[in-house]
C-alpha cells in the first residue's frame, strides 16, 4: 500500500506585505555555497532556511568523497562561514593542504552545519520540487513582486510517510548545484536509445575505482566516455587497477570513447604544461594509450545501449559490426552492447560497465513557474552567460560578479548561485560562488553599495598551485606556497605569487550588458580554462562532454592523488 501523503503549509496563503518581512530567505542546497549563503544572511540579520535534498549536508560532495581538490584549503573556506565557526573552537585546516571530498565535509561542512546558529535552520531530506509565487502562476505579472515565494518540498515525517511541505519565503537562493542532473551519453543532448534502461551498468561520472567500487571494475571491461579530467582520472585509475590483475584471473580491460577527432587537448602539454600536475596526468594517459593499455576510439557517438545473449567469441579489441568481447558480465546470460556511430560506420562495443564522464546541466524543472531571465543556450542568467559560454570562453576573463548580474528582473528576490548559476558551462570557481552569495546577502539586506562592490582575493597565478603537490605517507597532500610555474593559461607566472584583489566597482551588470568581457575601466578577471573555448578547437568541432562542472572547489576539482585539475584551468 502506498504511504499516505499529507500537505503542510508553514505560512498563510497570502501575506499582506510587499517585502515578506518576517519570512525567511530559503536557500536550496546545503553544499559549500548554500551554507556560505546562510552564514552571510545571518551576518546581515536575515533569517535563512536551508533545504537540503540529501540526508546529510554536503550530499553531493559525499558522492565524490574520494576525489582530491586541486586548490588548497586557503580558497576552500568562505569568510563568513569561518567567522561563524570561530567561536566553536574550530581550527582552520592547514592553508596549503589539499582536501579530499571527505576532508571538505568532515573538517568544514559538517562542523559549520552543526553550529548553534545554523543547525536549527537546516532541513535535510527536504527535496525542493517547485518554486513559485503564492497565489500566482508565471502568467500573472501584476502584483507579482508583492507576493512571497512558495517553495514546495517533498520530505518524510517521523513515521516515514511522504509529505508535501510548502514554505513561504521573502527571497530564494538556489544553490542546489548540478550533481544530480547529468548529461546523457547520446548525441544532440538526448539520451541514447536504451540508456535509461541500462542504468544498472552505468557507473556514474566519478566512480571510486580503486576503493569502494573496485569489485565492479576488476577483471571486467569498462567503457569510459568523455574527454575531460574526470574521464582522465577514471582511465588512469583503471590502468592502476589492471596492474593488480592476478596472473591466472580475468583481465581488466579499458575502452575510451570520445566525440572529437583528437584527444590532444586531453593529453595536454606534458612537460610544457603550465600546471605540472596536470601535464603529468596527461602524459601518463598518453603513455597508457600508446602502450595499448587503453583502447581509444575517436569521433564516436553513442547511439544505442542494448543487451543480447552472451557470445562466446570476440576479439579483445573493438570490432566493426561484429563487436568486441566483454569480460563475461553475462556469462550464461546477457552482455551489454554499446552501438556507436563512427565515420566508418556502425560499431558495436561489448562491455560490462560504462563510466559516463559527460558533464552536468542545471535542473530547471523545479523553476518552471518563475519568470527567469536565462540565456537559451547556456541556461545561465543572461548577463552572466556571455562571460562563461563554453563555445567561446573556457578561458578568458570571467570577472567576479554578484547580485546585479545574477538577478532576474521578472522575479525580484530570486537568485541562482554556485555551480547552477553557470548553467551548462563546465568551469566554475568555488570562490566565485562565495562572492556571489556575499553580494546577494548584501542586496537582500538593502546594502546596495556592498552588493555592487564585488571582488576576489587571489594570487597572481590564480587559485591553482603551479607545482605538483607533496603527498605524505598518511595520504594528506599540500602545495608549496612559494612554488613557481606557468599561469592557468600557460603564460609565464611571476616568481612569487603576490596576492591581488580582482574586483569590479558598482554597477557591473549595467556596464557589462551583453558583452563578453570587461569594458574599459573594468578590472581584470581570472583564467578559467583553455583559450577561445570550443571555437578555438580546429580539430574538434563537437563538444566532448564537458565534465567536472560542479559546485565544489574554487578551481573546480582535481581527481586522484596527483591533484590534477578538472576541465577548467585549475
PDB file of N, CA, C and O in Angstrom, residues 70 163 250 269 276 333 379 427 534 565:
ATOM      1  N   UNK A  70      42.065  20.291  -6.296  1.00  0.00           N
ATOM      2  CA  UNK A  70      43.351  20.779  -6.771  1.00  0.00           C
ATOM      3  C   UNK A  70      43.785  22.017  -6.011  1.00  0.00           C
ATOM      4  O   UNK A  70      44.966  22.293  -5.878  1.00  0.00           O
ATOM      5  N   UNK A 163       5.407  13.404   2.740  1.00  0.00           N
ATOM      6  CA  UNK A 163       4.572  14.573   2.922  1.00  0.00           C
ATOM      7  C   UNK A 163       5.068  15.714   2.052  1.00  0.00           C
ATOM      8  O   UNK A 163       6.250  15.783   1.723  1.00  0.00           O
ATOM      9  N   UNK A 250      40.783 -13.058 -14.442  1.00  0.00           N
ATOM     10  CA  UNK A 250      40.275 -12.289 -15.587  1.00  0.00           C
ATOM     11  C   UNK A 250      41.033 -10.976 -15.755  1.00  0.00           C
ATOM     12  O   UNK A 250      41.594 -10.439 -14.801  1.00  0.00           O
ATOM     13  N   UNK A 269      49.872  19.536 -22.502  1.00  0.00           N
ATOM     14  CA  UNK A 269      51.207  19.904 -22.969  1.00  0.00           C
ATOM     15  C   UNK A 269      52.338  19.124 -22.360  1.00  0.00           C
ATOM     16  O   UNK A 269      53.507  19.462 -22.578  1.00  0.00           O
ATOM     17  N   UNK A 276      52.235  21.655 -13.805  1.00  0.00           N
ATOM     18  CA  UNK A 276      52.945  20.388 -13.906  1.00  0.00           C
ATOM     19  C   UNK A 276      52.118  19.166 -13.541  1.00  0.00           C
ATOM     20  O   UNK A 276      52.231  18.123 -14.186  1.00  0.00           O
ATOM     21  N   UNK A 333      24.164 -15.574 -19.598  1.00  0.00           N
ATOM     22  CA  UNK A 333      23.043 -14.645 -19.589  1.00  0.00           C
ATOM     23  C   UNK A 333      23.156 -13.615 -20.690  1.00  0.00           C
ATOM     24  O   UNK A 333      23.178 -13.951 -21.864  1.00  0.00           O
ATOM     25  N   UNK A 379      21.891  28.424 -20.440  1.00  0.00           N
ATOM     26  CA  UNK A 379      20.973  28.245 -19.318  1.00  0.00           C
ATOM     27  C   UNK A 379      21.520  28.861 -18.040  1.00  0.00           C
ATOM     28  O   UNK A 379      21.331  28.353 -16.943  1.00  0.00           O
ATOM     29  N   UNK A 427      33.092  25.192 -16.321  1.00  0.00           N
ATOM     30  CA  UNK A 427      34.144  25.628 -15.412  1.00  0.00           C
ATOM     31  C   UNK A 427      33.580  26.558 -14.354  1.00  0.00           C
ATOM     32  O   UNK A 427      32.919  27.530 -14.683  1.00  0.00           O
ATOM     33  N   UNK A 534      35.446  26.369 -27.298  1.00  0.00           N
ATOM     34  CA  UNK A 534      35.334  25.394 -28.389  1.00  0.00           C
ATOM     35  C   UNK A 534      35.689  26.013 -29.728  1.00  0.00           C
ATOM     36  O   UNK A 534      36.110  25.327 -30.639  1.00  0.00           O
ATOM     37  N   UNK A 565      43.716  18.798 -12.280  1.00  0.00           N
ATOM     38  CA  UNK A 565      42.564  19.665 -12.358  1.00  0.00           C
ATOM     39  C   UNK A 565      41.443  19.049 -13.155  1.00  0.00           C
ATOM     40  O   UNK A 565      41.581  18.016 -13.781  1.00  0.00           O
TER      41      UNK A 565
END
